[in-house]
Coordinates of N, CA, C and O in Angstrom, one line a residue:
M1 N 64.4 224.6 159.4 CA 64.7 223.8 160.6 C 64.2 222.4 160.4 O 63.7 221.8 161.4
G2 N 64.2 221.9 159.3 CA 63.7 220.6 159.0 C 64.3 219.5 159.8 O 63.6 218.6 160.4
F3 N 65.6 219.4 159.9 CA 66.3 218.3 160.6 C 65.9 218.3 162.1 O 65.5 217.3 162.6
I4 N 66.0 219.5 162.7 CA 65.7 219.6 164.1 C 64.3 219.3 164.4 O 64.0 218.5 165.3
R5 N 63.4 219.8 163.6 CA 61.9 219.5 163.9 C 61.6 218.0 163.7 O 60.9 217.4 164.5
K6 N 62.2 217.4 162.7 CA 62.0 216.0 162.4 C 62.6 215.2 163.6 O 62.0 214.2 164.0
A7 N 63.8 215.5 164.0 CA 64.4 214.8 165.1 C 63.6 214.9 166.4 O 63.4 213.9 167.1
S8 N 63.0 216.1 166.6 CA 62.2 216.3 167.8 C 60.9 215.5 167.7 O 60.4 214.9 168.6
T9 N 60.3 215.4 166.5 CA 59.1 214.7 166.2 C 59.3 213.2 166.4 O 58.5 212.5 167.1
V10 N 60.4 212.7 165.9 CA 60.8 211.3 166.1 C 61.0 210.9 167.5 O 60.5 209.9 168.0
L11 N 61.7 211.8 168.3 CA 61.9 211.6 169.7 C 60.6 211.6 170.4 O 60.4 210.8 171.4
G12 N 59.7 212.5 170.1 CA 58.3 212.5 170.7 C 57.6 211.2 170.5 O 57.0 210.6 171.4
A13 N 57.7 210.7 169.2 CA 57.0 209.4 168.9 C 57.7 208.3 169.7 O 57.0 207.4 170.2
V14 N 59.0 208.3 169.8 CA 59.7 207.2 170.6 C 59.3 207.3 172.1 O 59.0 206.3 172.7
A15 N 59.1 208.5 172.6 CA 58.7 208.7 174.0 C 57.3 208.2 174.2 O 57.0 207.5 175.2
L16 N 56.4 208.4 173.2 CA 55.1 207.8 173.3 C 55.1 206.3 173.3 O 54.4 205.6 174.0
L17 N 56.0 205.7 172.4 CA 56.1 204.3 172.4 C 56.7 203.8 173.7 O 56.3 202.7 174.2
A18 N 57.6 204.5 174.3 CA 58.2 204.1 175.6 C 57.1 204.1 176.6 O 57.0 203.1 177.4
A19 N 56.2 205.1 176.6 CA 55.1 205.1 177.5 C 54.2 203.9 177.3 O 53.8 203.3 178.3
G20 N 53.9 203.6 176.1 CA 53.0 202.5 175.8 C 53.6 201.2 176.1 O 53.0 200.3 176.7
A21 N 54.9 201.0 175.8 CA 55.6 199.8 176.1 C 55.7 199.6 177.6 O 55.6 198.5 178.1
A22 N 55.8 200.7 178.4 CA 55.9 200.6 179.8 C 54.5 200.6 180.5 O 54.4 200.5 181.7
Q23 N 53.4 200.7 179.7 CA 52.1 200.7 180.2 C 51.9 201.9 181.1 O 51.2 201.8 182.2
A24 N 52.5 203.0 180.8 CA 52.4 204.2 181.7 C 51.0 204.8 181.5 O 50.4 204.7 180.5
Q25 N 50.6 205.4 182.6 CA 49.3 206.1 182.6 C 49.3 207.3 181.6 O 48.4 207.4 180.8
S26 N 50.3 208.2 181.8 CA 50.4 209.3 180.9 C 51.8 209.8 180.9 O 52.4 209.8 182.0
V27 N 52.3 210.3 179.8 CA 53.6 210.9 179.7 C 53.4 212.1 178.8 O 53.0 212.0 177.7
A28 N 53.7 213.3 179.4 CA 53.6 214.5 178.6 C 54.9 214.7 177.8 O 56.0 214.8 178.4
P29 N 54.9 214.6 176.4 CA 56.1 214.8 175.6 C 56.6 216.2 175.8 O 55.9 217.1 176.1
V30 N 57.9 216.3 175.5 CA 58.6 217.6 175.5 C 57.8 218.5 174.6 O 57.5 218.2 173.5
G31 N 57.5 219.7 175.1 CA 56.8 220.7 174.2 C 55.3 220.7 174.6 O 54.6 221.6 174.1
G32 N 54.8 219.8 175.3 CA 53.4 219.8 175.8 C 52.4 219.4 174.7 O 51.3 219.2 175.0
A33 N 52.9 219.1 173.5 CA 52.0 218.6 172.5 C 51.6 217.2 172.7 O 52.4 216.5 173.4
T34 N 50.5 216.7 172.2 CA 50.1 215.3 172.4 C 50.0 214.7 171.0 O 48.9 214.6 170.4
P35 N 51.2 214.3 170.4 CA 51.1 213.7 169.1 C 50.3 212.3 169.1 O 50.3 211.7 170.1
Q36 N 49.8 212.0 168.0 CA 49.1 210.7 167.9 C 50.1 209.6 167.8 O 51.1 209.7 167.1
A37 N 49.8 208.5 168.5 CA 50.7 207.3 168.4 C 50.6 206.8 167.0 O 49.5 206.6 166.4
P38 N 51.8 206.5 166.4 CA 51.8 206.0 165.0 C 51.2 204.6 165.0 O 51.3 203.8 166.0
S39 N 50.7 204.2 163.8 CA 50.2 202.8 163.6 C 51.3 201.9 163.2 O 51.9 202.1 162.2
L40 N 51.7 201.0 164.1 CA 52.8 200.1 163.8 C 52.4 198.7 163.9 O 51.4 198.3 164.6
T41 N 53.1 197.8 163.2 CA 52.9 196.4 163.2 C 53.4 195.8 164.5 O 54.3 196.5 165.1
P42 N 53.0 194.6 164.9 CA 53.5 194.0 166.1 C 55.0 193.8 166.0 O 55.7 194.0 167.0
E43 N 55.6 193.5 164.8 CA 57.0 193.4 164.6 C 57.7 194.7 164.9 O 58.8 194.7 165.5
Q44 N 57.1 195.8 164.4 CA 57.7 197.1 164.6 C 57.7 197.5 166.1 O 58.7 198.0 166.6
V45 N 56.6 197.2 166.8 CA 56.5 197.4 168.2 C 57.6 196.6 169.0 O 58.3 197.2 169.8
A46 N 57.8 195.4 168.6 CA 58.8 194.5 169.3 C 60.2 195.1 169.0 O 61.0 195.2 170.0
T47 N 60.4 195.5 167.8 CA 61.7 196.1 167.5 C 61.9 197.4 168.2 O 63.0 197.6 168.8
M48 N 60.9 198.2 168.3 CA 61.1 199.5 169.0 C 61.2 199.3 170.5 O 62.0 200.0 171.2
Q49 N 60.6 198.3 171.1 CA 60.8 198.0 172.5 C 62.2 197.5 172.7 O 62.9 197.9 173.7
H50 N 62.8 196.7 171.8 CA 64.2 196.2 171.9 C 65.1 197.4 171.8 O 66.0 197.6 172.6
D51 N 64.8 198.3 170.8 CA 65.6 199.5 170.6 C 65.6 200.4 171.7 O 66.6 201.0 172.1
M52 N 64.4 200.5 172.4 CA 64.3 201.4 173.5 C 65.2 200.9 174.6 O 65.9 201.7 175.3
D53 N 65.1 199.6 174.9 CA 66.0 199.1 175.9 C 67.5 199.3 175.6 O 68.3 199.7 176.5
T54 N 67.8 199.1 174.3 CA 69.2 199.3 173.9 C 69.6 200.8 174.1 O 70.7 201.1 174.6
A55 N 68.7 201.7 173.7 CA 69.1 203.1 173.8 C 69.1 203.6 175.2 O 70.0 204.4 175.6
L56 N 68.2 203.0 176.1 CA 68.3 203.4 177.5 C 69.5 203.0 178.2 O 69.8 203.5 179.3
H57 N 70.2 202.0 177.7 CA 71.4 201.5 178.3 C 72.7 201.8 177.5 O 73.8 201.3 177.8
Y58 N 72.6 202.7 176.5 CA 73.7 203.2 175.8 C 74.5 204.1 176.7 O 73.9 205.0 177.4
K59 N 75.8 204.0 176.7 CA 76.6 204.8 177.6 C 76.9 206.2 177.0 O 77.6 206.3 176.0
L60 N 76.3 207.2 177.6 CA 76.5 208.5 177.1 C 77.8 209.1 177.5 O 78.3 208.8 178.6
A61 N 78.4 209.9 176.6 CA 79.7 210.6 177.0 C 79.3 211.7 177.9 O 78.2 212.3 177.8
P62 N 80.2 212.0 178.9 CA 79.9 213.1 179.8 C 79.6 214.4 179.2 O 78.8 215.2 179.7
D63 N 80.1 214.7 178.0 CA 79.9 216.0 177.3 C 78.9 215.9 176.2 O 78.8 216.7 175.3
V64 N 78.0 214.9 176.2 CA 77.1 214.6 175.1 C 76.1 215.8 174.9 O 75.8 216.0 173.7
L65 N 75.6 216.4 175.9 CA 74.6 217.4 175.7 C 75.1 218.6 174.9 O 74.4 218.9 173.9
P66 N 76.2 219.2 175.2 CA 76.6 220.4 174.4 C 77.1 219.9 173.0 O 76.9 220.6 172.0
R67 N 77.6 218.7 172.9 CA 78.0 218.2 171.6 C 76.8 217.9 170.7 O 76.8 218.2 169.5
L68 N 75.7 217.4 171.2 CA 74.5 217.2 170.5 C 73.9 218.5 170.0 O 73.5 218.7 168.9
S69 N 73.9 219.5 170.9 CA 73.4 220.8 170.6 C 74.2 221.4 169.4 O 73.6 221.9 168.4
A70 N 75.5 221.4 169.6 CA 76.4 222.0 168.5 C 76.2 221.2 167.2 O 76.2 221.8 166.1
T71 N 76.1 219.9 167.3 CA 76.0 219.1 166.1 C 74.7 219.4 165.4 O 74.6 219.6 164.1
L72 N 73.6 219.5 166.1 CA 72.3 219.8 165.5 C 72.3 221.2 164.9 O 71.7 221.4 163.8
K73 N 72.9 222.1 165.5 CA 73.0 223.5 165.0 C 73.8 223.5 163.7 O 73.4 224.1 162.7
A74 N 74.9 222.7 163.6 CA 75.7 222.6 162.4 C 75.0 221.9 161.3 O 75.1 222.3 160.1
I75 N 74.2 220.9 161.6 CA 73.4 220.2 160.6 C 72.4 221.2 160.0 O 72.2 221.2 158.8
E76 N 71.7 221.9 160.9 CA 70.7 222.9 160.5 C 71.3 224.0 159.6 O 70.8 224.3 158.6
A77 N 72.5 224.5 160.0 CA 73.2 225.5 159.3 C 73.6 225.0 157.9 O 73.6 225.8 156.9
A78 N 73.9 223.7 157.8 CA 74.2 223.1 156.5 C 73.0 222.8 155.6 O 73.2 222.3 154.5
N79 N 71.8 223.0 156.2 CA 70.6 222.8 155.5 C 70.4 221.3 155.0 O 70.0 221.0 153.9
I80 N 70.9 220.4 155.9 CA 70.8 219.0 155.6 C 69.5 218.5 156.2 O 69.1 218.8 157.3
Q81 N 68.8 217.7 155.3 CA 67.5 217.2 155.7 C 67.7 215.8 156.3 O 68.5 215.0 155.7
P82 N 67.0 215.4 157.3 CA 67.2 214.1 157.9 C 66.5 213.0 157.2 O 65.4 213.2 156.5
P83 N 67.1 211.8 157.2 CA 66.4 210.6 156.7 C 65.5 210.1 157.7 O 65.6 210.5 158.9
G84 N 64.7 209.1 157.4 CA 64.0 208.3 158.4 C 62.5 208.6 158.5 O 62.0 209.6 157.9
R85 N 61.9 207.8 159.2 CA 60.4 207.9 159.5 C 60.2 207.1 160.8 O 60.9 206.3 161.2
V86 N 59.0 207.4 161.3 CA 58.6 206.6 162.5 C 58.4 205.2 162.1 O 57.9 204.9 161.1
G87 N 58.9 204.3 163.0 CA 58.7 202.9 162.7 C 60.0 202.2 162.3 O 60.1 201.0 162.2
M88 N 61.1 203.0 162.0 CA 62.4 202.5 161.7 C 63.1 202.0 162.9 O 63.0 202.6 164.0
S89 N 63.9 201.0 162.8 CA 64.7 200.5 163.9 C 65.9 201.4 164.0 O 66.2 202.2 163.1
L90 N 66.6 201.3 165.2 CA 67.8 202.1 165.4 C 68.8 201.8 164.3 O 69.5 202.7 163.8
D91 N 69.0 200.5 164.0 CA 69.9 200.1 163.0 C 69.6 200.8 161.6 O 70.5 201.2 160.9
Q92 N 68.3 200.8 161.3 CA 67.9 201.5 160.0 C 68.2 203.0 160.0 O 68.7 203.5 159.1
Q93 N 67.9 203.6 161.2 CA 68.2 205.0 161.3 C 69.7 205.3 161.2 O 70.1 206.3 160.5
I94 N 70.5 204.5 161.9 CA 71.9 204.7 161.8 C 72.4 204.6 160.4 O 73.2 205.4 159.9
A95 N 72.0 203.5 159.7 CA 72.4 203.3 158.3 C 72.0 204.5 157.4 O 72.8 204.9 156.6
L96 N 70.8 205.0 157.6 CA 70.4 206.1 156.7 C 71.1 207.4 157.1 O 71.5 208.1 156.2
V97 N 71.4 207.7 158.3 CA 72.1 208.8 158.7 C 73.5 208.8 158.1 O 74.1 209.8 157.7
G98 N 74.1 207.6 158.1 CA 75.4 207.4 157.6 C 75.5 207.6 156.1 O 76.6 207.8 155.5
Q99 N 74.4 207.6 155.4 CA 74.4 207.8 153.9 C 74.0 209.3 153.5 O 74.1 209.6 152.3
V100 N 73.7 210.1 154.4 CA 73.4 211.5 154.1 C 74.6 212.3 153.7 O 75.5 212.4 154.4
P101 N 74.6 212.8 152.4 CA 75.7 213.6 151.9 C 76.0 214.8 152.8 O 75.1 215.5 153.2
G102 N 77.3 214.9 153.2 CA 77.7 216.0 154.1 C 77.6 215.8 155.5 O 78.2 216.6 156.3
L103 N 76.8 214.9 156.0 CA 76.5 214.7 157.4 C 77.7 214.1 158.1 O 78.0 214.5 159.3
D104 N 78.4 213.1 157.5 CA 79.5 212.5 158.1 C 80.6 213.5 158.6 O 81.1 213.3 159.7
A105 N 80.9 214.4 157.8 CA 81.9 215.4 158.1 C 81.5 216.2 159.3 O 82.3 216.5 160.2
I106 N 80.2 216.6 159.4 CA 79.7 217.4 160.5 C 79.8 216.5 161.8 O 80.2 217.0 162.9
L107 N 79.3 215.3 161.7 CA 79.4 214.4 162.9 C 80.8 214.2 163.3 O 81.1 214.3 164.6
K108 N 81.7 214.0 162.4 CA 83.2 213.8 162.8 C 83.7 215.0 163.4 O 84.5 214.9 164.4
A109 N 83.3 216.2 162.9 CA 83.8 217.5 163.5 C 83.4 217.6 165.0 O 84.0 218.4 165.7
H110 N 82.3 216.9 165.3 CA 81.8 217.0 166.7 C 82.1 215.7 167.5 O 81.5 215.5 168.5
G111 N 83.0 214.9 166.9 CA 83.5 213.7 167.6 C 82.4 212.6 167.7 O 82.4 211.8 168.6
M112 N 81.6 212.5 166.6 CA 80.6 211.5 166.6 C 80.6 210.7 165.3 O 80.9 211.3 164.2
S113 N 80.1 209.5 165.4 CA 79.8 208.7 164.2 C 78.3 208.8 164.0 O 77.5 209.3 164.9
A114 N 77.8 208.2 162.9 CA 76.3 208.1 162.8 C 75.7 207.4 163.9 O 74.6 207.8 164.5
R115 N 76.3 206.3 164.3 CA 75.8 205.5 165.5 C 75.8 206.3 166.8 O 74.8 206.3 167.5
D116 N 76.9 207.0 167.0 CA 77.0 207.8 168.3 C 75.8 208.9 168.3 O 75.2 209.1 169.3
F117 N 75.6 209.5 167.1 CA 74.7 210.6 167.0 C 73.2 210.0 167.3 O 72.5 210.5 168.1
V118 N 72.9 209.0 166.5 CA 71.5 208.4 166.7 C 71.3 207.9 168.1 O 70.3 208.1 168.7
M119 N 72.2 207.1 168.6 CA 72.1 206.5 169.9 C 72.1 207.5 171.0 O 71.3 207.4 171.9
S120 N 72.9 208.5 170.9 CA 73.0 209.6 171.9 C 71.7 210.4 172.0 O 71.1 210.6 173.0
L121 N 71.2 210.8 170.8 CA 70.0 211.6 170.7 C 68.8 210.8 171.2 O 68.0 211.3 172.0
T122 N 68.7 209.5 170.8 CA 67.6 208.6 171.3 C 67.7 208.4 172.8 O 66.7 208.5 173.5
C123 N 68.9 208.1 173.3 CA 69.1 207.9 174.7 C 68.7 209.1 175.5 O 68.0 209.0 176.5
V124 N 69.2 210.3 175.1 CA 68.8 211.5 175.9 C 67.3 211.7 175.8 O 66.7 212.0 176.9
G125 N 66.7 211.5 174.7 CA 65.3 211.8 174.6 C 64.5 210.8 175.4 O 63.6 211.2 176.2
L126 N 64.8 209.5 175.4 CA 64.1 208.5 176.2 C 64.3 208.7 177.7 O 63.4 208.7 178.5
T127 N 65.6 208.9 178.0 CA 65.9 209.1 179.4 C 65.2 210.3 180.0 O 64.6 210.3 181.1
G128 N 65.3 211.4 179.3 CA 64.7 212.7 179.7 C 63.2 212.5 179.9 O 62.5 212.9 180.8
S129 N 62.5 211.8 178.9 CA 61.1 211.6 179.0 C 60.7 210.7 180.2 O 59.7 211.0 180.9
L130 N 61.5 209.7 180.4 CA 61.2 208.8 181.5 C 61.4 209.5 182.9 O 60.7 209.2 183.9
L131 N 62.4 210.4 183.0 CA 62.6 211.1 184.2 C 61.5 212.1 184.5 O 61.3 212.5 185.7
N132 N 60.7 212.5 183.5 CA 59.6 213.4 183.7 C 58.3 212.7 184.1 O 57.3 213.4 184.3
V133 N 58.3 211.4 184.2 CA 57.1 210.7 184.6 C 57.0 210.8 186.1 O 58.0 210.4 186.8
P134 N 55.9 211.3 186.6 CA 55.8 211.4 188.1 C 55.9 210.1 188.8 O 55.5 209.1 188.3
P135 N 56.6 210.1 190.0 CA 56.7 208.8 190.7 C 55.3 208.1 190.9 O 54.3 208.8 191.2
G136 N 55.3 206.8 190.7 CA 54.1 206.1 190.9 C 53.2 206.0 189.7 O 52.2 205.3 189.6
Q137 N 53.5 206.8 188.6 CA 52.7 206.9 187.4 C 53.1 205.9 186.3 O 52.4 205.7 185.4
G138 N 54.3 205.4 186.4 CA 54.8 204.5 185.3 C 54.4 203.1 185.3 O 54.5 202.5 184.3
G139 N 53.9 202.6 186.4 CA 53.5 201.2 186.4 C 54.7 200.3 186.7 O 55.9 200.7 186.6
A140 N 54.4 199.0 186.8 CA 55.4 198.0 187.1 C 56.4 197.7 186.0 O 57.5 197.3 186.2
H141 N 56.0 198.0 184.7 CA 56.8 197.7 183.6 C 57.5 198.9 183.0 O 58.0 198.9 181.9
M142 N 57.6 199.9 183.8 CA 58.3 201.2 183.3 C 59.8 200.8 183.1 O 60.5 200.3 184.0
P143 N 60.3 201.1 181.9 CA 61.7 200.9 181.7 C 62.6 201.8 182.6 O 62.1 202.9 183.0
V144 N 63.7 201.3 182.9 CA 64.6 202.1 183.8 C 65.9 202.5 183.1 O 66.6 201.6 182.5
P145 N 66.1 203.8 183.0 CA 67.3 204.3 182.2 C 68.6 203.9 183.0 O 68.6 203.7 184.2
D146 N 69.7 203.9 182.3 CA 71.0 203.7 182.9 C 71.3 204.8 184.0 O 71.1 206.0 183.6
P147 N 71.7 204.5 185.2 CA 71.9 205.5 186.2 C 73.0 206.5 185.9 O 72.8 207.7 186.2
A148 N 74.0 206.1 185.2 CA 75.0 207.1 184.8 C 74.5 208.1 183.8 O 74.8 209.3 183.8
N149 N 73.6 207.7 182.9 CA 73.0 208.6 182.0 C 72.0 209.5 182.7 O 71.9 210.7 182.3
V150 N 71.3 209.0 183.7 CA 70.4 209.9 184.5 C 71.2 211.0 185.2 O 70.9 212.1 185.2
A151 N 72.4 210.6 185.7 CA 73.2 211.5 186.4 C 73.7 212.6 185.4 O 73.8 213.8 185.8
I152 N 74.1 212.2 184.2 CA 74.5 213.2 183.2 C 73.4 214.3 182.9 O 73.7 215.5 182.9
L153 N 72.2 213.8 182.8 CA 71.1 214.7 182.5 C 70.8 215.6 183.7 O 70.6 216.8 183.6
K154 N 70.8 215.0 184.9 CA 70.4 215.7 186.1 C 71.6 216.7 186.5 O 71.3 217.7 187.1
N155 N 72.8 216.3 186.3 CA 73.9 217.2 186.6 C 74.2 218.3 185.6 O 75.1 219.1 185.9
N156 N 73.5 218.3 184.5 CA 73.8 219.3 183.5 C 72.4 219.9 183.0 O 72.1 219.9 181.8
P157 N 71.7 220.5 183.9 CA 70.3 221.0 183.5 C 70.4 222.1 182.5 O 69.5 222.2 181.6
Q158 N 71.4 223.0 182.5 CA 71.5 224.1 181.5 C 71.8 223.5 180.1 O 71.2 223.9 179.2
A159 N 72.7 222.5 180.0 CA 73.0 221.9 178.8 C 71.8 221.2 178.2 O 71.5 221.2 177.0
L160 N 71.1 220.5 179.1 CA 69.9 219.8 178.7 C 68.8 220.8 178.2 O 68.2 220.5 177.1
Q161 N 68.6 221.9 178.9 CA 67.6 222.9 178.4 C 68.1 223.5 177.1 O 67.2 223.7 176.2
E162 N 69.4 223.7 176.9 CA 69.8 224.2 175.6 C 69.5 223.2 174.5 O 69.0 223.6 173.4
L163 N 69.8 221.9 174.7 CA 69.5 220.9 173.7 C 68.0 220.9 173.4 O 67.6 220.8 172.2
V164 N 67.1 220.9 174.4 CA 65.7 220.9 174.2 C 65.3 222.2 173.4 O 64.5 222.1 172.5
G165 N 65.9 223.3 173.7 CA 65.7 224.5 172.9 C 66.1 224.4 171.5 O 65.3 224.8 170.6
V166 N 67.2 223.7 171.2 CA 67.6 223.5 169.8 C 66.6 222.6 169.1 O 66.2 222.8 168.0
L167 N 66.2 221.5 169.8 CA 65.2 220.6 169.2 C 63.9 221.3 169.0 O 63.2 220.9 168.0
R168 N 63.6 222.3 169.7 CA 62.3 223.0 169.5 C 62.5 224.1 168.5 O 61.6 224.9 168.3
G169 N 63.6 224.2 167.9 CA 63.9 225.2 166.9 C 64.3 226.5 167.4 O 64.0 227.6 166.9
G170 N 65.0 226.5 168.5 CA 65.6 227.8 169.1 C 64.7 228.4 170.2 O 65.1 229.3 170.8
A171 N 63.5 227.8 170.4 CA 62.7 228.3 171.5 C 63.3 228.1 172.8 O 64.0 227.1 173.0
A172 N 63.0 229.0 173.8 CA 63.5 228.8 175.1 C 62.9 227.5 175.7 O 61.7 227.3 175.6
A173 N 63.7 226.8 176.4 CA 63.2 225.5 177.0 C 62.4 225.9 178.2 O 62.8 226.7 179.0
G174 N 61.3 225.3 178.4 CA 60.4 225.5 179.5 C 60.6 224.5 180.6 O 61.5 223.7 180.6
S175 N 59.6 224.5 181.5 CA 59.7 223.6 182.7 C 59.6 222.2 182.3 O 60.1 221.3 183.0
S176 N 59.0 221.9 181.1 CA 58.8 220.5 180.8 C 60.2 219.8 180.4 O 60.3 218.6 180.4
A177 N 61.2 220.7 180.2 CA 62.5 220.1 179.9 C 63.3 219.8 181.2 O 64.4 219.2 181.1
Q178 N 62.8 220.2 182.3 CA 63.6 220.0 183.5 C 63.5 218.6 184.0 O 62.5 217.9 183.8
V179 N 64.6 218.2 184.6 CA 64.7 216.8 185.1 C 64.7 216.9 186.6 O 65.5 217.6 187.1
N180 N 63.9 216.1 187.2 CA 63.9 216.1 188.7 C 65.0 215.3 189.3 O 65.3 214.2 188.9

């Protein structure tokens, strides 16, 4: 389950950076774990803040949640290992995903490009994390996700929980995956 675990870890790190960038008091990452914030240069932090804003305003397709779940399952079944590391920009991640042998065919079979896949997964992860911040806890600089994306997550709780379960390696999604 290398791909799914790594994708989940990267999303957790991005959620931590979102919380830091927003000067949030606390954000509990999906899964309840408290990963350590990675050590990044000021340039990497600026890039990630820009990428976070870009991802939060990426227009999700209405059926993105089940397609992401199916895509991740197919990637795992194909035993494809993910590229990337914490600190990479979205553009770098997209470029690396586009170079993974066998991945392009899986993405195309699920109606996605490397860009769609990375952007959708990042957008869902960030939007879901920000929706779980209790009201009044985020501070004045809390990023605001695209309202249409918020609606997709809120209107599809079962599909969101399934995606979180896939990201957790098949574990049942708990209450931390719920969106208010």
